[in-house]
Amino acid sequence: MQPFNSEKISSSNGHIQRKDKNWRTEYIENLKSCINLGEKFKTLLGPKSFDKLFTSEENEIIITNDGATAIQYYINENDMTKLFIELSQSMDDLIGDGTTSVIILTSEILKESLQLFFEGIHPIQIIKSLNLINNWIEQHLIEFQVIKINPLEYNNRDFALQLVKTTLNSKCTSMVIPNLSNIIVDAMIASKGNKKLIQVIKSGYISGSITFKGSTNELTQCLKSCQLFDSNFIHENDLNLSLQKPKIAILTFDLEFTKTTELSNNNTIDSQQIDRILKEEDNYLKTIVVQLKKLGVQCLLVMENISNGVGYGISEKAKYWLYRSKIHALKPLKKSDTLLISDMFNIRPISSVNELKELTTNEKKNQYVKEIEYIKTIHISDQIYVSLGQTEEQFKDLPYSVIILSSPTFISIEEMERAYNDAIRVLEHFFKKPYLVPGGGACETSLSAFITLQLELNNLTSLDKIVLNSFCKVLESIPNILSNQSFNTLQNNTISTPTILVNELKNIYYKKLRNKELSNYDGIFIPTNNKQQITLSNICDMKEKGVLELFDSKLSQIQLALQTAQQLLKICQIIPLSK
């Protein structure tokens, strides 16, 4: 196949015509814009990454080193770079991590492809050659790098912990609150991998207020077998109450007497009618409360009737009879909260007065009245919550827990929430598909060595070999970036350049693949201590060092980057749509 001549193009009648210079210029400018964007993201990669600070005309400030967040705030110099937003969003939706890596890999593919374009290789040829490695990527990682474990086994907890630490190691939150990884892992293991059973409370947000009042990082914690609700007890004497082993019931109808049609239809009423109505109200509410008392209810939960107003559901007269009967009650709860409590304690709500009256047998009663571990008020910063705790058996059936995030500033707690979301989504994916791979550039370097070996073993064209060799450079860019972070902070290194370190790692993998030996998960370990020298001894087993990533994350990073780059390489011009 003849190399692509970027200055000429064949016409339909066979004559050679000069290529449109503007087409070539725009094509190069579009790719360079994407490449430049990827260059800016290199400082966001790895354990020694930096943060980006974004400001707006409205004086809004965003500080982050999360790729998916950062890409949304970059001003798009070129419409082609908008596809990077979709790329990072796809990666974020798929796994919740790896957004920075996928952007860097895509831009590196475009950079190498642009160089090949300058050397006369047609973009379509580049795309076709890159298609050859689609099957190699997954095949190699599964056979050579995957670590499969059971995350619910206690002795495998460390793997889950190291996965979260690798996910968070570049985030400022993990440095300020080093115990955050343990907190998230404990909650996720307790919930058996179901993040829906984990409630997140951001300390400092006061109910009914737009202000934020920060608190200390030390308040960040995990509370197991409970849920917190933005409520309190209805009686003043109960405001700091703690009930142990109380029996609870849920009402989804109002503890409010409905006025008779006679009252609403008459313009005037006499005192006898008023007395009769008040007596009816007394009897109605008293009957309900007495029945609740017979059922052994010690604390009542009522769903608010939002159609009549926020917090509506228990009348003053009902509060009186509940107080007289020594039945505690919470302020009316949101519908979502009552459904959660129903699910949490496997308790059926009572939907009407008639249904309440029918609870005469123990069998029926046990479905509607349940004993729980406790109900108590707790203070988080200046906010009051009611905590409902599960018994040991209830926790076994549905293990609920709460993570409280606490930080002194609004910006830091927002960043902490983003870090939590990244970690919890990675863990959720891990529990569904518990396959890990080593970090530290191990997968990229071993895949580069694998492709190099395949180029020797397979009968490929010279153009295919040129393109695939350039893709090897793309893969090696990840360990090169990681190594550069330490080289930039050290003097008198025993290794002159990061490239020597990466080449040595590639040689190790090449020999193992050539000799069909098993992998020992070697990667480049980046020390957190800036005074530590970088030597060949930094090439070590990432599994032993606890530097681990999700297999699906790593596979998706490489495959999405490859597919996106191929798509971008086919776009020659940007044409505005006509209105």
Coordinates of C-alpha atoms in Angstrom, one line a residue:
M1 CA 0.0 0.0 0.0
Q2 CA 1.3 3.5 -1.0
P3 CA 1.7 6.0 1.8
F4 CA -0.9 8.8 1.9
N5 CA 0.3 12.0 0.2
S6 CA -1.2 14.8 2.1
E7 CA -0.6 17.3 -0.8
K8 CA -2.4 15.3 -3.5
I9 CA -5.7 13.6 -4.1
S10 CA -7.0 11.5 -7.0
S11 CA -10.1 12.7 -8.9
S12 CA -12.7 10.5 -10.3
N13 CA -11.2 10.7 -13.9
G14 CA -7.8 9.6 -12.6
H15 CA -6.1 12.9 -12.8
I16 CA -4.1 14.2 -9.8
Q17 CA -5.4 17.4 -8.3
R18 CA -4.1 19.6 -5.6
K19 CA -5.7 19.0 -2.2
D20 CA -7.7 21.7 -0.6
K21 CA -5.2 23.4 1.7
N22 CA -8.0 24.7 4.0
W23 CA -9.3 21.2 4.6
R24 CA -5.8 20.0 5.8
T25 CA -5.3 23.1 7.9
E26 CA -8.6 22.8 9.7
Y27 CA -8.1 19.0 10.2
I28 CA -4.7 19.7 11.9
E29 CA -6.1 22.5 14.0
N30 CA -9.0 20.4 15.2
L31 CA -6.7 17.6 16.3
K32 CA -4.2 20.0 18.0
S33 CA -7.1 21.5 20.1
C34 CA -7.9 18.0 21.4
I35 CA -4.3 17.2 22.0
N36 CA -3.7 20.5 23.9
L37 CA -6.7 19.7 26.1
G38 CA -5.3 16.3 27.0
E39 CA -1.9 17.9 27.9
K40 CA -3.7 20.1 30.5
F41 CA -5.1 16.9 32.1
K42 CA -1.7 15.3 32.7
T43 CA -1.2 17.1 36.0
L44 CA -4.5 15.5 37.3
L45 CA -3.1 12.0 37.0
G46 CA -1.6 9.9 39.8
P47 CA -0.9 10.2 43.5
K48 CA 1.1 13.4 43.1
S49 CA -1.5 15.2 40.9
F50 CA -2.4 18.9 41.3
D51 CA -5.8 20.5 41.6
K52 CA -7.5 22.9 39.1
L53 CA -9.2 26.0 40.3
F54 CA -12.0 27.3 38.1
T55 CA -13.6 30.7 38.6
S56 CA -16.7 32.3 37.0
E57 CA -17.8 35.9 36.4
E58 CA -20.3 35.4 39.3
N59 CA -17.2 34.7 41.6
E60 CA -18.1 31.0 41.8
I61 CA -15.0 28.9 42.8
I62 CA -14.6 25.2 42.0
I63 CA -11.4 23.4 43.1
T64 CA -11.1 19.8 41.9
N65 CA -8.7 17.2 40.4
D66 CA -11.5 15.0 39.2
G67 CA -11.4 14.6 35.4
A68 CA -15.1 14.4 34.9
T69 CA -15.7 17.6 37.0
A70 CA -12.8 19.5 35.4
I71 CA -13.7 18.8 31.8
Q72 CA -17.1 20.5 32.3
Y73 CA -15.5 23.8 33.3
Y74 CA -12.9 24.1 30.5
I75 CA -13.7 26.7 27.9
N76 CA -14.0 24.8 24.6
E77 CA -11.5 26.4 22.2
N78 CA -12.7 24.0 19.5
D79 CA -16.0 22.2 18.9
M80 CA -14.2 18.9 18.6
T81 CA -13.1 19.1 22.2
K82 CA -16.8 19.0 23.3
L83 CA -16.6 15.3 22.5
F84 CA -14.2 14.9 25.4
I85 CA -17.0 16.0 27.7
E86 CA -19.1 13.1 26.4
L87 CA -16.1 10.8 26.6
S88 CA -15.5 11.6 30.3
Q89 CA -19.2 11.4 31.1
S90 CA -19.4 8.0 29.5
M91 CA -16.5 6.8 31.6
D92 CA -18.0 8.3 34.7
D93 CA -21.4 6.8 34.1
L94 CA -19.8 3.4 33.3
I95 CA -17.5 3.0 36.3
G96 CA -17.2 6.3 38.2
D97 CA -13.4 6.5 37.8
G98 CA -10.7 6.7 35.2
T99 CA -12.0 9.9 33.5
T100 CA -8.6 11.6 33.6
S101 CA -6.8 8.5 32.1
V102 CA -9.3 8.2 29.3
I103 CA -8.9 11.8 28.3
I104 CA -5.1 11.6 28.3
L105 CA -5.0 8.3 26.4
T106 CA -7.4 9.7 23.7
S107 CA -5.2 12.8 23.2
E108 CA -2.1 10.7 23.1
I109 CA -3.6 8.6 20.3
L110 CA -4.4 11.7 18.4
K111 CA -0.9 13.1 18.9
E112 CA 0.7 10.0 17.6
S113 CA -1.8 9.8 14.7
L114 CA -1.1 13.4 13.8
Q115 CA 2.6 12.7 13.6
L116 CA 1.8 9.7 11.3
F117 CA -0.4 12.0 9.2
F118 CA 2.5 14.4 8.7
E119 CA 4.6 11.4 7.6
G120 CA 2.1 10.7 4.9
I121 CA -0.1 7.9 6.4
H122 CA -3.8 8.4 5.6
P123 CA -6.1 8.6 8.7
I124 CA -8.3 5.8 7.4
Q125 CA -5.2 3.6 7.3
I126 CA -4.5 4.5 10.9
I127 CA -8.0 3.7 11.9
K128 CA -7.9 0.3 10.2
S129 CA -4.6 -0.6 11.8
L130 CA -5.8 0.4 15.2
N131 CA -8.8 -2.0 14.8
L132 CA -6.3 -4.9 14.9
I133 CA -5.7 -4.5 18.6
N134 CA -9.3 -4.4 19.8
N135 CA -9.4 -8.1 20.6
W136 CA -5.9 -8.1 21.9
I137 CA -6.6 -5.7 24.8
E138 CA -9.2 -7.7 26.7
Q139 CA -7.5 -11.0 25.8
H140 CA -4.2 -9.9 27.3
L141 CA -5.6 -8.2 30.5
I142 CA -7.7 -11.3 31.3
E143 CA -4.9 -13.8 30.8
F144 CA -2.1 -11.8 32.2
Q145 CA -3.2 -9.2 34.7
V146 CA -6.6 -10.0 36.3
I147 CA -6.8 -10.7 40.0
K148 CA -10.2 -12.3 41.0
I149 CA -11.3 -12.3 44.6
N150 CA -14.5 -12.5 46.7
P151 CA -15.0 -9.0 48.3
L152 CA -17.4 -10.3 51.0
E153 CA -14.7 -12.6 52.5
Y154 CA -13.2 -10.9 55.5
N155 CA -9.6 -11.6 54.5
N156 CA -10.2 -9.9 51.2
R157 CA -11.3 -6.6 52.9
D158 CA -7.8 -5.2 52.3
F159 CA -8.2 -5.6 48.5
A160 CA -11.4 -3.4 48.6
L161 CA -9.6 -0.9 50.9
Q162 CA -6.6 -0.7 48.6
L163 CA -8.9 -0.2 45.6
V164 CA -10.6 2.8 47.2
K165 CA -7.2 4.2 48.3
T166 CA -6.0 4.0 44.7
T167 CA -9.2 5.7 43.6
L168 CA -8.8 8.5 46.2
N169 CA -5.0 8.8 46.4
S170 CA -4.9 11.9 44.1
K171 CA -7.7 13.7 45.9
C172 CA -7.1 16.3 48.6
T173 CA -9.9 14.7 50.7
S174 CA -7.9 11.5 51.2
M175 CA -5.0 13.5 52.6
V176 CA -7.1 15.6 55.0
I177 CA -9.2 12.6 56.1
P178 CA -7.0 9.5 55.7
N179 CA -9.6 7.3 57.4
L180 CA -12.3 8.1 54.7
S181 CA -11.3 5.0 52.7
N182 CA -11.9 2.8 55.7
I183 CA -15.2 4.5 56.4
I184 CA -16.5 3.9 52.9
V185 CA -15.3 0.3 52.7
D186 CA -16.8 -0.6 56.1
A187 CA -20.2 0.8 55.0
M188 CA -20.1 -0.9 51.7
I189 CA -19.1 -4.3 53.2
A190 CA -21.8 -3.9 55.8
S191 CA -24.4 -3.2 53.1
K192 CA -23.1 -6.3 51.1
G193 CA -22.3 -4.1 48.1
N194 CA -25.7 -2.3 47.9
K195 CA -25.0 1.5 48.0
K196 CA -28.8 2.2 48.2
L197 CA -28.6 1.0 51.8
I198 CA -26.1 3.7 52.7
Q199 CA -27.4 7.1 53.7
V200 CA -25.1 10.2 53.3
I201 CA -25.4 13.2 55.6
K202 CA -23.4 16.3 54.8
S203 CA -22.7 18.1 58.1
G204 CA -23.2 21.9 58.0
Y205 CA -26.4 22.0 56.0
I206 CA -29.1 23.4 58.3
S207 CA -32.7 22.4 57.5
G208 CA -34.7 25.4 56.2
S209 CA -31.6 27.5 55.7
I210 CA -29.4 28.4 52.7
T211 CA -26.4 29.0 54.9
F212 CA -23.6 26.5 55.5
K213 CA -21.9 26.1 58.9
G214 CA -18.8 24.0 58.8
S215 CA -17.5 21.6 61.4
T216 CA -14.4 19.6 62.0
N217 CA -13.1 16.8 59.7
E218 CA -13.0 14.4 62.8
L219 CA -16.9 14.2 62.7
T220 CA -16.7 12.2 59.5
Q221 CA -17.8 8.7 60.5
C222 CA -19.9 5.6 59.7
L223 CA -22.9 4.6 61.8
K224 CA -24.0 1.1 61.2
S225 CA -27.5 -0.4 61.5
C226 CA -29.4 2.9 61.6
Q227 CA -30.8 5.8 59.5
L228 CA -31.1 9.4 60.4
F229 CA -34.2 11.6 59.8
D230 CA -34.6 15.3 59.8
S231 CA -37.3 15.3 62.5
N232 CA -37.8 15.4 66.2
F233 CA -40.3 14.3 68.9
I234 CA -43.6 16.3 69.0
H235 CA -43.6 16.8 72.8
E236 CA -41.2 19.3 74.3
N237 CA -40.3 16.9 77.2
D238 CA -39.1 14.3 74.6
L239 CA -36.7 16.5 72.6
N240 CA -33.6 14.8 73.9
L241 CA -35.3 11.4 74.4
S242 CA -33.6 8.0 73.9
L243 CA -35.9 5.0 73.7
Q244 CA -34.4 1.5 74.0
K245 CA -36.2 -1.5 72.3
P246 CA -39.4 0.6 71.6
K247 CA -42.3 -0.9 69.6
I248 CA -43.2 1.3 66.6
A249 CA -46.1 1.7 64.2
I250 CA -46.5 3.8 61.0
L251 CA -49.7 5.6 60.1
T252 CA -50.2 6.9 56.6
F253 CA -53.5 8.7 57.5
D254 CA -53.8 12.0 59.5
L255 CA -54.3 12.1 63.2
E256 CA -56.7 14.9 62.6
F257 CA -60.5 14.9 62.9
T258 CA -62.2 15.6 59.6
K259 CA -65.0 18.2 60.0
T260 CA -68.5 17.1 59.2
T261 CA -70.3 18.3 56.1
E262 CA -72.9 19.8 58.5
L263 CA -70.3 22.2 59.8
S264 CA -69.0 23.2 56.4
N265 CA -72.5 23.7 54.9
N266 CA -73.9 26.0 57.6
N267 CA -73.0 29.6 57.7
T268 CA -73.8 29.9 61.4
I269 CA -73.5 27.3 64.2
D270 CA -74.6 27.3 67.7
S271 CA -72.7 26.3 70.9
Q272 CA -74.4 22.9 71.0
Q273 CA -73.1 22.1 67.5
I274 CA -69.6 23.2 68.6
D275 CA -69.7 21.0 71.7
R276 CA -70.9 18.1 69.6
I277 CA -68.2 18.5 67.1
L278 CA -65.5 18.8 69.8
K279 CA -66.9 15.7 71.4
E280 CA -66.8 13.8 68.1
E281 CA -63.2 14.9 67.6
D282 CA -62.3 13.7 71.1
N283 CA -63.9 10.4 70.7
Y284 CA -62.4 9.9 67.2
L285 CA -58.8 10.6 68.3
K286 CA -59.2 8.9 71.7
T287 CA -60.4 5.7 69.9
I288 CA -57.4 5.7 67.7
V289 CA -54.9 6.3 70.5
V290 CA -56.5 3.7 72.7
Q291 CA -56.3 1.1 70.0
L292 CA -52.6 2.0 69.5
K293 CA -52.0 1.6 73.2
K294 CA -53.7 -1.9 73.1
L295 CA -51.3 -2.9 70.3
G296 CA -48.4 -2.0 72.6
V297 CA -47.2 0.9 70.4
Q298 CA -44.6 3.0 72.3
C299 CA -43.6 5.4 69.5
L300 CA -45.7 6.5 66.6
L301 CA -44.6 7.6 63.1
V302 CA -47.0 9.5 61.0
M303 CA -46.6 10.4 57.3
E304 CA -47.2 14.1 56.6
N305 CA -50.1 15.1 54.4
I306 CA -48.3 17.5 52.0
S307 CA -51.6 18.5 50.4
N308 CA -52.5 20.3 53.6
G309 CA -49.1 21.8 54.3
V310 CA -45.5 20.7 55.1
G311 CA -45.4 18.9 58.5
Y312 CA -49.2 18.5 58.6
G313 CA -50.5 15.2 60.0
I314 CA -50.9 15.4 63.8
S315 CA -53.4 17.8 65.4
E316 CA -52.9 19.5 68.8
K317 CA -55.8 17.4 70.2
A318 CA -54.1 14.2 68.9
K319 CA -50.8 15.3 70.6
Y320 CA -52.7 15.7 73.9
W321 CA -54.2 12.2 73.8
L322 CA -50.8 10.7 72.8
Y323 CA -49.2 12.5 75.7
R324 CA -51.9 11.2 78.1
S325 CA -51.4 7.7 76.8
K326 CA -47.6 7.9 77.2
I327 CA -47.1 7.2 73.5
H328 CA -44.2 9.1 72.0
A329 CA -44.4 10.4 68.4
L330 CA -42.2 12.0 65.9
K331 CA -43.1 15.0 63.9
P332 CA -44.8 14.0 60.6
L333 CA -42.3 12.4 58.2
K334 CA -42.0 12.7 54.4
K335 CA -43.5 9.9 52.4
S336 CA -40.0 8.8 51.3
D337 CA -38.9 8.5 54.9
T338 CA -41.9 6.5 55.9
L339 CA -41.4 4.1 53.0
L340 CA -37.7 3.8 54.0
I341 CA -38.6 3.0 57.6
S342 CA -41.2 0.5 56.4
D343 CA -38.6 -1.3 54.3
M344 CA -35.9 -1.0 56.9
F345 CA -37.8 -2.7 59.7
N346 CA -40.1 -4.8 57.5
I347 CA -43.2 -3.1 59.0
R348 CA -46.5 -2.6 57.2
P349 CA -47.9 0.9 57.4
I350 CA -51.5 1.3 58.8
S351 CA -53.4 3.1 56.0
S352 CA -56.8 3.8 57.7
V353 CA -58.8 3.8 61.0
N354 CA -60.7 0.7 59.8
E355 CA -57.5 -1.2 59.2
L356 CA -56.3 -0.2 62.6
K357 CA -59.4 -1.5 64.3
E358 CA -59.0 -4.9 62.4
L359 CA -55.7 -5.6 64.1
T360 CA -57.1 -7.9 66.7
T361 CA -54.9 -11.0 66.3
N362 CA -51.3 -11.4 67.1
E363 CA -50.5 -12.5 63.6
K364 CA -51.8 -9.3 62.1
K365 CA -50.4 -7.2 64.9
N366 CA -46.8 -8.5 64.3
Q367 CA -47.0 -7.2 60.7
Y368 CA -47.9 -3.7 61.7
V369 CA -46.1 -3.2 65.1
K370 CA -42.4 -4.0 65.4
E371 CA -39.7 -3.7 68.0
I372 CA -36.6 -1.9 67.0
E373 CA -33.2 -1.4 68.7
Y374 CA -33.6 2.3 69.6
I375 CA -35.0 5.7 68.7
K376 CA -33.0 8.8 69.9
T377 CA -32.1 12.3 68.9
I378 CA -28.5 13.1 67.9
H379 CA -26.8 16.4 67.1
I380 CA -24.5 16.8 64.1
S381 CA -23.0 20.2 64.1
D382 CA -26.0 22.5 64.7
Q383 CA -28.5 20.1 63.1
I384 CA -30.8 17.7 65.1
Y385 CA -31.7 14.3 63.7
V386 CA -33.7 11.4 64.9
S387 CA -31.8 8.1 64.7
L388 CA -33.7 4.8 64.3
G389 CA -31.6 1.7 65.0
Q390 CA -32.0 -1.8 63.7
T391 CA -31.9 -5.0 65.8
E392 CA -29.3 -7.6 65.0
E393 CA -31.8 -9.6 63.0
Q394 CA -33.1 -6.6 61.1
F395 CA -29.6 -5.6 60.2
K396 CA -28.9 -9.1 58.9
D397 CA -31.9 -8.9 56.6
L398 CA -31.3 -5.3 55.3
P399 CA -28.0 -3.8 56.6
Y400 CA -28.5 0.0 56.6
S401 CA -25.8 2.4 57.6
V402 CA -25.0 6.1 57.6
I403 CA -21.9 8.0 56.5
I404 CA -21.5 11.5 57.9
L405 CA -19.3 13.8 55.9
S406 CA -17.9 16.7 57.8
S407 CA -15.6 19.6 56.8
P408 CA -15.0 23.2 57.8
T409 CA -15.8 24.8 54.4
F410 CA -18.5 24.5 51.7
I411 CA -15.9 23.9 49.0
S412 CA -14.2 21.1 50.9
I413 CA -17.4 19.3 51.7
E414 CA -18.5 19.4 48.1
E415 CA -15.1 17.9 47.0
M416 CA -15.5 15.3 49.7
E417 CA -18.9 14.3 48.4
R418 CA -17.5 14.0 44.9
A419 CA -14.7 11.8 46.3
Y420 CA -17.2 9.7 48.1
N421 CA -19.3 9.2 45.0
D422 CA -16.3 8.1 43.0
A423 CA -15.2 5.6 45.6
I424 CA -18.7 4.2 46.3
R425 CA -19.4 3.6 42.6
V426 CA -16.1 1.9 42.1
L427 CA -16.8 -0.4 45.1
E428 CA -20.4 -1.1 43.8
H429 CA -18.9 -2.2 40.5
F430 CA -16.3 -4.2 42.3
F431 CA -18.9 -6.1 44.3
K432 CA -20.8 -7.0 41.1
K433 CA -17.7 -8.0 39.2
P434 CA -14.7 -8.5 41.6
Y435 CA -11.9 -8.4 39.1
L436 CA -8.9 -6.3 39.9
V437 CA -5.7 -5.4 38.0
P438 CA -2.5 -3.8 39.2
G439 CA -2.0 0.0 38.9
G440 CA 1.3 1.9 38.5
G441 CA 1.2 1.6 34.7
A442 CA 1.4 -2.2 34.9
C443 CA -1.4 -2.9 32.5
E444 CA -0.4 -0.3 30.0
T445 CA 3.2 -1.4 29.9
S446 CA 2.4 -5.1 29.8
L447 CA -0.1 -4.5 27.0
S448 CA 2.6 -2.5 25.1
A449 CA 5.0 -5.4 25.5
F450 CA 2.3 -7.8 24.3
I451 CA 1.6 -5.8 21.2
T452 CA 5.4 -5.6 20.4
L453 CA 5.6 -9.4 20.7
Q454 CA 2.5 -9.8 18.4
L455 CA 4.2 -7.6 15.8
E456 CA 7.0 -10.0 15.7
L457 CA 4.9 -13.2 15.7
N458 CA 2.2 -12.1 13.2
N459 CA 2.6 -11.4 9.5
L460 CA 1.5 -7.7 9.3
T461 CA 2.1 -5.0 6.8
S462 CA 4.8 -2.4 7.3
L463 CA 2.1 0.3 7.7
D464 CA 0.3 -1.8 10.4
K465 CA 3.5 -2.2 12.3
I466 CA 4.2 1.6 12.2
V467 CA 0.7 2.4 13.5
L468 CA 0.7 -0.2 16.2
N469 CA 4.2 0.8 17.4
S470 CA 2.9 4.3 17.8
F471 CA 0.0 2.9 19.9
C472 CA 2.6 1.3 22.2
K473 CA 4.0 4.8 22.8
V474 CA 0.5 5.9 23.7
L475 CA 0.2 3.1 26.3
E476 CA 3.6 3.9 27.7
S477 CA 2.6 7.6 28.2
I478 CA 0.7 6.6 31.4
P479 CA 3.7 5.2 33.3
N480 CA 5.8 8.0 31.9
I481 CA 3.5 10.6 33.4
L482 CA 3.5 8.8 36.7
S483 CA 7.3 8.6 36.8
N484 CA 7.7 12.2 35.7
Q485 CA 5.8 13.4 38.8
S486 CA 8.6 12.1 41.1
F487 CA 11.4 13.0 38.7
N488 CA 10.2 16.6 38.7
T489 CA 10.5 16.8 42.5
L490 CA 13.9 15.1 42.9
Q491 CA 17.5 15.9 42.3
N492 CA 20.4 13.6 41.7
N493 CA 18.3 10.6 40.6
T494 CA 20.1 7.4 40.1
I495 CA 18.1 7.1 36.8
S496 CA 18.6 9.8 34.2
T497 CA 15.0 9.8 32.8
P498 CA 11.6 8.2 33.4
T499 CA 11.9 6.6 30.0
I500 CA 14.7 4.3 31.2
L501 CA 12.4 3.2 34.0
V502 CA 9.5 2.5 31.7
N503 CA 11.7 0.7 29.2
E504 CA 13.0 -1.5 31.9
L505 CA 9.5 -2.4 33.0
K506 CA 8.5 -3.1 29.4
N507 CA 11.6 -5.4 29.0
I508 CA 10.5 -7.4 32.1
Y509 CA 7.1 -8.0 30.7
Y510 CA 8.4 -8.7 27.2
K511 CA 10.7 -11.5 28.5
K512 CA 7.8 -13.0 30.6
L513 CA 5.5 -13.0 27.6
R514 CA 8.1 -14.4 25.3
N515 CA 8.9 -17.2 27.8
K516 CA 5.2 -17.7 28.6
E517 CA 5.7 -17.0 32.3
L518 CA 3.1 -15.8 34.7
S519 CA 2.9 -12.1 35.6
N520 CA 3.9 -10.9 39.0
Y521 CA 1.9 -7.6 38.5
D522 CA 5.0 -5.4 38.2
G523 CA 4.4 -1.6 38.0
I524 CA 6.1 1.6 38.9
F525 CA 5.5 2.4 42.6
I526 CA 5.4 6.2 43.2
P527 CA 6.7 7.1 46.7
T528 CA 4.7 9.7 48.7
N529 CA 7.9 10.8 50.3
N530 CA 9.5 13.4 48.0
K531 CA 13.0 12.7 49.5
Q532 CA 12.9 9.1 48.4
Q533 CA 15.2 8.3 45.4
I534 CA 13.7 6.8 42.2
T535 CA 15.6 3.7 41.2
L536 CA 14.9 0.5 39.4
S537 CA 13.8 -0.9 42.8
N538 CA 10.6 1.2 42.3
I539 CA 9.6 -1.4 39.8
C540 CA 7.8 -3.8 42.1
D541 CA 4.7 -6.0 42.6
M542 CA 1.6 -3.7 42.7
K543 CA -0.5 -6.3 44.3
E544 CA 1.9 -6.4 47.3
K545 CA 2.0 -2.6 47.4
G546 CA -1.8 -2.5 47.3
V547 CA -2.0 -0.3 44.2
L548 CA -5.0 -1.8 42.5
E549 CA -7.7 -0.8 40.0
L550 CA -10.9 -2.2 38.6
F551 CA -10.4 -4.5 35.6
D552 CA -13.5 -3.1 33.9
S553 CA -12.2 0.5 34.5
K554 CA -8.9 -0.2 32.9
L555 CA -10.4 -2.1 30.0
S556 CA -12.9 0.7 29.4
Q557 CA -10.3 3.4 29.6
I558 CA -8.3 1.9 26.8
Q559 CA -11.2 0.8 24.6
L560 CA -13.1 4.1 25.0
A561 CA -10.0 6.1 24.2
L562 CA -9.3 4.0 21.1
Q563 CA -12.9 4.3 19.8
T564 CA -13.2 8.0 20.5
A565 CA -9.8 8.7 18.8
Q566 CA -10.9 6.7 15.8
Q567 CA -14.1 8.7 15.6
L568 CA -12.2 12.0 15.9
L569 CA -9.7 11.0 13.2
K570 CA -12.5 10.6 10.7
I571 CA -13.8 14.2 11.2
C572 CA -12.2 16.5 8.6
Q573 CA -14.3 19.6 9.1
I574 CA -16.7 21.3 11.6
I575 CA -19.7 22.7 9.7
P576 CA -22.4 24.7 11.6
L577 CA -25.9 23.5 11.2
S578 CA -28.1 25.8 9.1
K579 CA -31.1 27.2 11.0

